[in-house]
Coordinates of N, CA and C in Angstrom, one line a residue:
Chain M
K29 N 0.9 -1.2 -0.1 CA -0.1 0.2 0.2 C 0.8 1.3 -0.1
Q30 N 0.5 2.2 -0.9 CA 1.3 3.5 -1.0 C 1.1 4.3 0.2
E31 N 2.2 4.7 0.8 CA 2.1 5.9 2.0 C 3.0 7.0 1.6
V32 N 2.5 8.0 1.9 CA 2.9 9.5 1.3 C 3.1 10.1 2.4
T33 N 4.2 10.8 2.8 CA 4.7 11.5 3.9 C 5.2 13.0 3.5
Q34 N 4.7 14.0 4.1 CA 5.1 15.2 3.9 C 5.6 16.0 5.2
I35 N 6.9 16.2 5.2 CA 7.6 17.1 6.3 C 8.4 18.2 5.9
P36 N 8.1 19.3 6.5 CA 7.4 19.5 7.9 C 6.1 19.7 7.6
A37 N 5.3 19.4 8.7 CA 3.8 19.7 8.7 C 3.5 21.2 8.4
A38 N 4.4 21.8 8.8 CA 4.2 23.4 9.1 C 5.5 24.1 8.8
L39 N 5.4 25.2 8.0 CA 6.5 26.0 7.8 C 6.3 27.5 7.7
S40 N 7.2 28.2 8.2 CA 7.1 29.8 8.3 C 8.2 30.5 7.8
V41 N 8.3 31.2 6.7 CA 9.3 31.6 6.2 C 9.2 33.3 6.0
P42 N 10.2 34.1 6.0 CA 9.9 35.3 5.5 C 9.8 35.8 4.0
E43 N 9.3 36.7 3.6 CA 8.9 37.1 2.1 C 10.2 37.2 1.4
G44 N 10.4 36.7 0.3 CA 11.5 36.6 -0.3 C 12.3 35.5 -0.5
E45 N 12.2 34.6 0.6 CA 13.2 33.3 0.8 C 12.7 32.5 -0.2
N46 N 13.7 31.6 -0.7 CA 13.5 30.4 -1.4 C 13.3 29.4 -0.7
L47 N 12.4 28.3 -0.8 CA 12.0 27.2 0.0 C 11.7 26.2 -0.8
V48 N 12.0 24.9 0.0 CA 11.8 23.7 -0.5 C 10.7 22.8 0.2
L49 N 9.8 22.3 -0.4 CA 8.8 21.4 0.4 C 9.1 19.9 -0.1
N50 N 8.8 18.8 0.9 CA 9.4 17.6 0.7 C 8.2 16.8 0.8
C51 N 8.3 15.8 -0.3 CA 7.2 14.6 -0.2 C 8.0 13.3 -0.4
S52 N 7.8 12.2 0.5 CA 8.5 11.0 0.3 C 7.2 9.9 0.1
F53 N 7.6 8.8 -0.5 CA 6.6 7.8 -0.9 C 7.2 6.4 -0.8
T54 N 6.4 5.5 -0.4 CA 7.2 4.1 0.0 C 7.1 3.1 -1.3
D55 N 6.2 3.4 -2.4 CA 6.4 2.5 -3.5 C 6.6 3.3 -4.6
S56 N 7.7 3.1 -5.3 CA 8.3 3.8 -6.3 C 7.8 3.5 -7.9
A57 N 6.8 2.5 -7.8 CA 6.0 2.0 -8.9 C 5.0 3.1 -9.1
I58 N 5.3 4.2 -9.6 CA 4.2 5.4 -9.9 C 4.1 5.6 -11.1
Y59 N 2.9 6.3 -11.5 CA 2.5 6.6 -12.8 C 2.9 8.3 -12.9
N60 N 2.2 8.8 -12.0 CA 2.8 10.3 -11.8 C 2.4 10.9 -10.7
L61 N 3.0 12.0 -10.3 CA 2.9 12.7 -9.2 C 2.4 14.3 -9.2
Q62 N 1.4 14.5 -8.4 CA 1.1 16.0 -8.6 C 1.1 16.8 -7.4
W63 N 1.5 17.8 -7.6 CA 1.3 18.9 -6.4 C 0.2 19.8 -6.6
F64 N -0.3 19.9 -5.3 CA -1.6 20.8 -5.3 C -1.5 21.7 -4.4
R65 N -2.2 22.9 -4.2 CA -2.2 23.9 -3.3 C -3.7 24.2 -2.8
Q66 N -3.7 24.1 -1.5 CA -5.2 24.3 -0.9 C -5.2 25.7 -0.1
D67 N -5.9 26.4 -0.3 CA -6.3 27.7 0.8 C -7.3 27.3 1.6
P68 N -7.3 27.8 2.8 CA -8.3 27.5 4.0 C -9.6 27.4 3.4
G69 N -10.4 26.2 3.9 CA -11.6 26.1 3.4 C -12.0 25.9 2.0
K70 N -11.1 25.8 1.1 CA -11.2 25.7 -0.3 C -10.9 24.4 -0.9
G71 N -10.9 24.3 -2.2 CA -10.7 23.0 -2.9 C -9.3 23.1 -3.2
L72 N -9.0 22.1 -4.0 CA -7.5 22.0 -4.3 C -7.1 22.4 -5.7
T73 N -6.1 23.3 -5.8 CA -5.5 23.8 -7.2 C -4.5 22.9 -7.7
S74 N -4.4 22.5 -8.8 CA -3.2 21.7 -9.4 C -2.2 22.6 -9.6
L75 N -0.8 22.4 -9.3 CA 0.1 23.4 -9.5 C 1.0 22.7 -10.7
L76 N 1.3 21.5 -10.4 CA 2.3 20.8 -11.2 C 2.1 19.3 -11.3
L77 N 2.2 18.6 -12.5 CA 2.1 17.3 -12.6 C 3.5 16.8 -13.3
I78 N 3.9 15.6 -12.7 CA 5.3 15.1 -13.1 C 5.0 13.6 -13.6
Q79 N 5.0 13.2 -14.6 CA 4.9 11.9 -15.1 C 6.1 11.0 -14.6
S80 N 6.0 9.6 -14.5 CA 7.0 8.9 -13.9 C 8.3 8.9 -14.8
S81 N 8.2 9.2 -16.2 CA 9.5 9.3 -16.9 C 10.0 10.6 -17.0
Q82 N 9.4 11.5 -16.2 CA 10.1 13.0 -16.1 C 10.8 13.1 -14.8
R83 N 11.8 14.0 -14.9 CA 12.6 14.2 -13.7 C 12.1 15.5 -12.9
E84 N 11.8 16.5 -13.7 CA 11.1 17.8 -13.1 C 10.1 18.5 -14.2
Q85 N 9.5 19.4 -13.5 CA 8.5 20.3 -14.2 C 8.5 21.7 -13.6
T86 N 8.6 22.7 -14.4 CA 8.5 24.0 -13.7 C 7.2 24.7 -14.5
S87 N 6.9 25.7 -13.4 CA 5.7 26.5 -13.8 C 5.9 27.9 -13.0
G88 N 6.4 29.0 -13.8 CA 6.8 30.3 -13.0 C 7.9 29.9 -12.0
R89 N 7.5 30.4 -10.8 CA 8.4 30.4 -9.7 C 8.4 28.9 -9.1
L90 N 7.7 28.1 -9.6 CA 7.7 26.7 -8.9 C 8.5 25.7 -9.8
N91 N 9.0 24.8 -8.9 CA 10.0 23.7 -9.7 C 9.6 22.4 -9.0
A92 N 9.1 21.5 -9.5 CA 8.9 20.0 -8.8 C 10.0 19.2 -9.4
S93 N 10.5 18.4 -8.4 CA 11.3 17.1 -9.0 C 10.9 16.0 -8.7
L94 N 11.4 14.8 -9.3 CA 10.8 13.5 -8.9 C 12.0 12.7 -9.0
D95 N 12.3 11.8 -7.9 CA 13.4 10.8 -8.0 C 12.7 9.5 -7.3
K96 N 12.2 8.8 -8.3 CA 11.5 7.4 -7.9 C 12.4 6.5 -7.4
S97 N 13.4 6.5 -7.5 CA 14.5 5.4 -7.0 C 14.6 5.7 -5.4
S98 N 14.6 6.8 -5.0 CA 14.8 7.4 -3.6 C 13.3 7.5 -2.9
G99 N 12.4 7.4 -3.8 CA 11.0 7.6 -3.3 C 10.7 9.1 -2.8
R100 N 11.1 10.4 -3.4 CA 11.0 11.5 -2.9 C 10.7 12.6 -4.1
S101 N 10.0 13.5 -3.6 CA 9.7 14.6 -4.7 C 9.9 15.8 -3.8
T102 N 10.2 16.9 -4.6 CA 10.5 18.0 -3.8 C 9.7 19.1 -4.8
L103 N 9.2 20.3 -3.9 CA 8.6 21.3 -4.6 C 9.4 22.7 -4.2
Y104 N 10.2 23.3 -5.2 CA 10.8 24.2 -4.9 C 10.2 25.6 -5.3
I105 N 10.0 26.6 -4.3 CA 9.3 28.0 -4.5 C 10.4 29.0 -4.5
A106 N 10.5 29.8 -5.5 CA 11.5 30.8 -5.5 C 10.7 32.2 -5.0
A107 N 11.7 33.0 -4.4 CA 11.1 34.3 -4.3 C 10.0 34.3 -3.5
S108 N 9.7 33.7 -2.3 CA 8.1 33.6 -1.8 C 7.4 34.8 -1.7
Q109 N 6.3 34.6 -1.5 CA 5.4 36.0 -1.4 C 4.3 35.6 -0.5
P110 N 4.0 36.6 0.2 CA 2.6 36.2 1.0 C 1.6 35.6 0.6
G111 N 1.3 35.7 -0.6 CA 0.2 35.2 -1.4 C 0.5 33.7 -1.7
D112 N 1.7 33.2 -1.3 CA 1.9 31.8 -1.4 C 1.5 31.0 -0.2
S113 N 1.1 31.8 0.9 CA 0.7 31.1 2.0 C -0.6 30.3 1.7
A114 N -0.5 29.0 2.2 CA -1.5 28.0 1.6 C -0.8 26.6 2.2
T115 N -1.8 25.6 2.2 CA -1.2 24.2 2.4 C -0.8 23.6 1.0
Y116 N 0.3 22.9 1.0 CA 0.7 22.2 -0.3 C 0.7 20.8 0.0
L117 N 0.1 20.2 -1.0 CA -0.1 18.6 -0.8 C 0.5 18.0 -2.1
C118 N 1.1 16.9 -2.0 CA 1.6 16.0 -3.0 C 0.7 14.8 -3.0
A119 N 0.6 14.3 -4.2 CA -0.6 13.1 -4.4 C 0.3 12.3 -5.5
L120 N 0.0 10.8 -5.4 CA 0.4 9.9 -6.4 C -0.4 9.0 -7.1
H121 N -0.2 8.8 -8.3 CA -0.9 7.7 -9.1 C -0.2 6.5 -8.9
S122 N -0.3 5.3 -8.3 CA 0.4 4.4 -8.3 C -0.3 3.0 -8.6
G123 N 0.4 1.9 -8.9 CA -0.1 0.5 -9.0 C -1.3 0.6 -9.8
S124 N -2.3 -0.2 -9.5 CA -3.2 -0.4 -10.2 C -4.3 0.4 -10.0
A125 N -4.1 1.2 -8.9 CA -5.2 2.0 -8.5 C -5.4 3.4 -9.4
R126 N -6.9 3.8 -9.5 CA -6.9 4.8 -10.4 C -7.0 6.2 -9.4
Q127 N -7.1 6.0 -8.2 CA -7.2 7.2 -7.3 C -5.8 7.7 -6.8
L128 N -5.9 8.9 -6.5 CA -4.7 9.4 -6.1 C -4.4 9.2 -4.5
T129 N -3.2 9.0 -4.0 CA -3.0 8.9 -2.7 C -2.3 10.2 -2.1
F130 N -2.8 10.8 -1.2 CA -2.4 12.2 -0.8 C -1.4 12.0 0.5
G131 N -0.5 12.9 0.6 CA 0.2 13.4 1.9 C -0.7 14.0 2.8
S132 N -0.3 14.5 3.8 CA -1.2 15.2 4.8 C -0.8 16.8 4.6
G133 N 0.1 17.1 3.9 CA 0.4 18.5 3.4 C 1.3 19.2 4.3
T134 N 1.7 20.1 3.9 CA 2.9 21.2 4.5 C 2.0 22.7 4.3
Q135 N 1.8 23.1 5.7 CA 1.2 24.3 5.7 C 2.3 25.3 5.8
L136 N 2.1 26.3 4.8 CA 3.3 27.6 4.6 C 2.6 28.7 4.8
T137 N 3.3 29.3 5.7 CA 3.2 30.8 5.8 C 4.3 31.5 5.5
V138 N 4.0 32.6 4.7 CA 5.2 33.5 4.1 C 4.8 34.9 4.8
L139 N 5.7 35.3 5.7 CA 5.5 36.7 6.5 C 6.0 37.6 5.7
P140 N 5.2 38.9 5.8 CA 5.5 39.9 5.1 C 6.6 40.6 5.6
Chain T
D19 N -14.3 27.3 -20.0 CA -14.1 26.1 -19.1 C -14.5 26.8 -17.6
T20 N -15.6 26.1 -17.0 CA -15.9 26.5 -15.9 C -15.5 26.1 -14.7
G21 N -14.6 24.8 -14.8 CA -14.3 24.2 -13.8 C -15.1 23.1 -13.2
V22 N -14.7 22.5 -11.9 CA -15.6 21.5 -11.3 C -16.4 22.2 -10.4
S23 N -17.8 22.2 -10.6 CA -18.7 22.7 -9.7 C -19.3 21.8 -8.9
Q24 N -19.4 22.4 -7.5 CA -20.1 21.4 -6.5 C -21.0 22.3 -5.8
D25 N -22.3 21.6 -5.3 CA -23.3 22.1 -4.7 C -24.1 21.2 -3.7
P26 N -24.3 21.6 -2.6 CA -24.1 23.0 -1.9 C -22.6 23.1 -1.4
R27 N -22.2 24.2 -1.2 CA -20.9 24.6 -0.7 C -20.9 24.1 0.9
H28 N -22.1 24.4 1.5 CA -22.1 24.0 3.0 C -23.3 23.6 3.3
K29 N -23.4 22.4 4.3 CA -24.5 21.7 4.4 C -24.5 21.4 6.0
I30 N -25.4 21.6 6.8 CA -25.5 21.5 8.2 C -26.8 20.5 8.3
T31 N -26.5 19.5 8.9 CA -27.8 18.6 9.0 C -27.7 17.8 10.3
K32 N -28.9 17.4 10.7 CA -29.1 16.6 12.1 C -28.5 15.3 11.9
R33 N -28.1 14.5 12.8 CA -27.7 13.4 12.6 C -28.8 12.3 12.4
G34 N -28.7 11.5 11.5 CA -29.9 10.7 11.0 C -30.6 11.1 9.9
Q35 N -30.2 12.4 9.5 CA -30.9 12.8 8.2 C -30.2 12.2 6.8
N36 N -30.8 12.4 5.8 CA -30.0 12.1 4.4 C -29.6 13.4 4.1
V37 N -28.3 13.4 3.2 CA -27.9 14.6 2.5 C -27.6 14.1 1.0
T38 N -27.5 15.0 0.1 CA -27.0 14.7 -1.2 C -26.1 15.6 -1.6
F39 N -25.2 15.5 -2.2 CA -24.1 16.5 -2.9 C -24.2 16.2 -4.6
R40 N -24.0 17.3 -5.0 CA -24.0 17.4 -6.6 C -22.5 17.7 -7.0
C41 N -22.2 17.3 -8.2 CA -20.8 17.6 -8.8 C -21.1 17.7 -10.2
D42 N -20.7 18.9 -10.8 CA -20.7 19.1 -12.2 C -19.5 19.1 -12.7
P43 N -18.7 18.1 -13.4 CA -17.3 18.0 -13.9 C -17.0 19.0 -15.0
I44 N -15.8 19.1 -15.5 CA -15.2 20.0 -16.5 C -16.1 19.1 -17.7
S45 N -16.5 19.7 -18.7 CA -17.6 19.2 -19.6 C -16.9 18.0 -20.6
E46 N -15.7 18.1 -20.7 CA -15.1 17.2 -21.7 C -14.4 16.1 -20.9
H47 N -14.5 16.1 -19.4 CA -13.9 14.9 -18.9 C -14.7 13.8 -18.7
N48 N -14.3 12.5 -18.8 CA -15.2 11.4 -18.8 C -14.8 10.5 -17.4
R49 N -13.7 11.1 -16.6 CA -13.4 10.6 -15.3 C -14.0 11.4 -14.3
L50 N -14.4 10.7 -13.2 CA -15.1 11.5 -12.1 C -14.9 10.9 -10.8
Y51 N -14.1 11.7 -9.9 CA -14.0 11.1 -8.4 C -14.5 11.9 -7.3
W52 N -14.8 11.1 -6.3 CA -15.2 11.7 -5.1 C -14.1 11.4 -3.9
Y53 N -13.7 12.3 -3.2 CA -12.8 12.3 -1.9 C -13.4 12.9 -0.8
R54 N -13.0 12.5 0.2 CA -13.5 13.1 1.4 C -12.1 13.6 2.5
Q55 N -12.3 14.8 2.9 CA -11.1 15.5 3.6 C -11.5 15.7 4.8
T56 N -10.8 15.5 6.1 CA -10.9 16.0 7.4 C -9.9 17.0 7.7
L57 N -10.2 17.9 8.7 CA -9.1 18.8 9.0 C -7.7 18.3 9.1
G58 N -6.8 18.9 8.5 CA -5.4 18.5 8.7 C -4.9 17.2 8.2
Q59 N -5.8 16.7 7.3 CA -5.4 15.6 6.6 C -5.5 15.7 5.0
G60 N -4.9 14.9 4.3 CA -5.1 14.9 2.6 C -6.3 14.3 2.5
P61 N -6.9 14.6 1.3 CA -8.2 14.0 0.9 C -8.0 12.3 0.5
E62 N -9.1 11.8 1.0 CA -9.1 10.2 0.9 C -10.2 9.8 -0.3
F63 N -9.7 9.0 -1.0 CA -10.5 8.5 -2.3 C -11.7 7.6 -1.6
L64 N -12.9 8.2 -2.1 CA -14.1 7.4 -1.9 C -14.5 6.6 -3.1
T65 N -14.6 7.1 -4.3 CA -15.1 6.4 -5.5 C -14.7 7.1 -6.8
Y66 N -14.7 6.2 -7.8 CA -14.2 6.7 -9.3 C -15.3 6.2 -10.2
F67 N -15.6 7.1 -11.3 CA -16.5 6.8 -12.3 C -15.6 7.0 -13.5
Q68 N -15.8 6.0 -14.6 CA -15.5 6.5 -15.9 C -16.8 6.3 -16.7
N69 N -17.0 7.5 -17.3 CA -18.4 7.8 -17.8 C -19.4 7.6 -16.9
E70 N -20.4 6.5 -17.2 CA -21.6 6.3 -16.1 C -21.2 5.2 -15.3
A71 N -20.1 4.5 -15.7 CA -19.7 3.4 -14.8 C -18.8 3.5 -13.5
Q72 N -19.4 3.2 -12.4 CA -18.8 3.1 -11.1 C -17.7 2.1 -11.1
L73 N -16.4 2.4 -11.3 CA -15.4 1.3 -11.4 C -14.6 1.2 -10.2
E74 N -14.6 1.9 -9.1 CA -13.8 1.8 -8.0 C -14.5 2.3 -7.0
K75 N -14.7 1.5 -5.6 CA -15.3 2.1 -4.5 C -14.3 1.7 -3.3
S76 N -14.0 2.8 -2.5 CA -13.1 2.8 -1.4 C -13.8 1.7 -0.3
R77 N -13.0 1.1 0.6 CA -13.9 0.7 1.9 C -14.3 1.7 2.7
L78 N -14.0 3.1 2.5 CA -14.4 4.2 3.5 C -16.0 4.3 3.0
L79 N -16.3 3.8 1.8 CA -17.6 4.2 1.3 C -18.7 3.0 1.9
S80 N -19.1 3.2 3.0 CA -20.1 2.4 3.7 C -21.3 2.1 3.0
D81 N -22.1 1.4 3.4 CA -23.3 1.0 2.8 C -24.2 2.3 2.9
R82 N -23.9 3.1 3.8 CA -24.8 4.4 3.8 C -24.6 5.4 2.8
F83 N -23.5 5.4 2.1 CA -22.9 6.1 0.9 C -23.4 5.5 -0.4
S84 N -23.9 6.3 -1.2 CA -24.1 5.7 -2.5 C -23.7 7.0 -3.6
A85 N -23.2 6.6 -4.6 CA -23.0 7.6 -5.6 C -23.3 7.1 -7.0
E86 N -23.8 8.1 -7.9 CA -24.4 7.9 -9.0 C -23.7 8.8 -10.1
R87 N -23.7 8.5 -11.3 CA -23.4 9.3 -12.5 C -24.2 9.0 -13.8
P88 N -25.5 9.3 -13.9 CA -26.1 9.1 -14.8 C -25.9 9.6 -16.1
K89 N -25.8 9.0 -17.0 CA -25.5 9.5 -18.6 C -24.1 10.1 -18.5
G90 N -23.2 9.8 -17.6 CA -21.9 10.3 -17.6 C -21.8 11.5 -17.7
S91 N -22.6 12.2 -17.0 CA -22.5 13.8 -16.8 C -22.4 14.2 -15.3
F92 N -23.1 14.8 -14.9 CA -23.1 15.2 -13.4 C -23.1 13.9 -12.5
S93 N -22.8 14.1 -11.2 CA -22.7 13.0 -10.2 C -23.3 13.6 -9.1
T94 N -23.8 12.4 -8.3 CA -24.4 12.8 -6.9 C -23.7 11.7 -6.0
L95 N -23.6 12.4 -4.8 CA -23.2 11.6 -3.6 C -24.3 11.8 -2.5
E96 N -24.6 10.7 -2.1 CA -25.7 10.7 -1.0 C -25.4 9.9 0.3
I97 N -25.6 10.6 1.3 CA -25.3 9.9 2.7 C -26.4 9.9 3.4
Q98 N -26.8 8.5 3.7 CA -27.9 8.2 4.4 C -27.7 8.0 5.9
R99 N -28.9 8.4 6.7 CA -28.6 8.2 8.2 C -27.1 8.9 8.7
T100 N -27.0 10.2 8.3 CA -25.7 10.6 8.7 C -25.5 10.4 10.2
E101 N -24.0 10.6 10.3 CA -23.4 10.2 11.7 C -22.5 11.4 11.9
Q102 N -22.1 11.8 13.0 CA -21.0 13.0 13.2 C -19.8 12.7 12.6
G103 N -19.5 11.4 12.5 CA -18.1 11.0 11.9 C -18.2 11.3 10.5
D104 N -19.4 11.7 9.9 CA -19.5 11.8 8.5 C -19.2 13.5 8.1
S105 N -19.1 14.2 9.3 CA -18.4 15.6 9.1 C -17.2 15.8 8.6
A106 N -17.1 16.3 7.3 CA -15.9 16.6 6.5 C -16.4 17.4 5.3
M107 N -15.2 17.6 4.4 CA -15.4 18.2 3.3 C -15.4 17.2 2.3
Y108 N -16.5 17.1 1.2 CA -16.4 16.3 0.4 C -16.1 17.0 -1.1
L109 N -15.0 16.4 -1.5 CA -14.2 16.9 -2.9 C -14.7 16.0 -4.2
C110 N -15.1 16.7 -5.1 CA -15.2 16.0 -6.5 C -14.2 16.5 -7.3
A111 N -13.8 15.5 -8.2 CA -12.9 15.9 -9.2 C -12.8 15.1 -10.3
S112 N -12.4 15.8 -11.6 CA -12.6 15.2 -12.8 C -11.3 15.2 -13.5
S113 N -11.2 14.2 -14.7 CA -10.0 14.4 -15.7 C -10.4 13.8 -16.8
S114 N -9.5 13.7 -17.7 CA -9.8 13.3 -19.1 C -9.0 12.2 -19.4
R115 N -8.0 11.8 -18.8 CA -7.0 10.7 -19.1 C -6.8 9.6 -18.0
D116 N -6.4 8.6 -18.2 CA -6.1 7.7 -17.2 C -4.3 7.8 -16.9
R117 N -4.5 7.8 -15.5 CA -3.0 7.8 -15.0 C -1.9 8.7 -15.7
A118 N -0.9 8.2 -16.4 CA 0.0 9.0 -16.8 C -0.6 10.1 -17.6
G119 N -0.2 11.4 -17.4 CA -0.8 12.5 -17.9 C -2.1 12.9 -17.4
N120 N -2.3 12.3 -16.4 CA -3.8 12.5 -16.0 C -3.8 13.5 -14.8
T121 N -4.0 14.8 -15.3 CA -4.1 15.9 -14.3 C -5.3 15.9 -13.8
I122 N -5.8 16.0 -12.6 CA -6.9 15.9 -12.0 C -7.3 17.3 -11.6
Y123 N -8.5 17.6 -11.7 CA -9.1 19.1 -11.3 C -10.1 18.9 -10.3
F124 N -9.9 19.7 -9.1 CA -10.8 19.6 -8.1 C -11.8 20.8 -8.1
G125 N -13.0 20.3 -7.6 CA -14.0 21.5 -7.2 C -13.6 22.1 -5.9
E126 N -14.6 23.2 -5.5 CA -14.3 23.8 -4.2 C -14.8 23.0 -2.9
G127 N -15.4 21.8 -3.1 CA -15.7 21.0 -2.0 C -17.0 21.5 -1.3
S128 N -17.7 20.5 -0.8 CA -18.9 20.6 -0.1 C -18.8 20.3 1.3
W129 N -18.9 21.3 2.4 CA -18.7 21.2 3.5 C -19.9 20.5 4.3
L130 N -19.6 19.4 5.0 CA -20.8 18.7 5.8 C -20.5 18.9 7.3
T131 N -21.4 19.4 8.0 CA -21.4 19.3 9.4 C -22.7 18.6 9.9
V132 N -22.4 17.5 10.6 CA -23.4 16.8 11.2 C -23.6 17.2 12.7
V133 N -24.7 17.6 13.2 CA -24.8 17.9 14.6 C -25.9 17.1 15.2

């Protein structure tokens, strides 16, 4: 059974800092990995999708990497802004399951 | 593209009552998912439809839960005889491809509070 862990559970940084969020998983036989953002009380917004054959994806100030052999993915946020404050979730499609398996998320606060 | 729509956004109900949530997926998406999320946790999978066929159901989906997707368009999730433990946000999502390349788009969720 796939298990997804995100550490730390919460992170607070000053505005302008570059930061890395971590996601680890137990089963390397994945099809893809997706990073989401969730604002309080809201649904999930897709940020980046990395297919299993890819090593990284970039969108604006965001860069996500995938290392299947070590069971890790990172989300790099450059020049953080207060508007980046949210919970960031990683999720994986793996095995024969059609569903995504989620981590518990990292709650990010960017201080002005 | 209006995104995934869910209705109602908030529902407060008394224990034992039935509730129904509706989801309208992105129009060209043939895959539809329901998830449940409690505070501080990531979403947990409930069920999956491909067109009108319900292809997967989680063990979390007890006999009190039923989901439908008539004609492969909108979907409903009904919870019968609600319990306080059903209080959560119910998220609907849709996509147009399977697994690889399968970007999944979520709605804003439906909050359920059982009192």
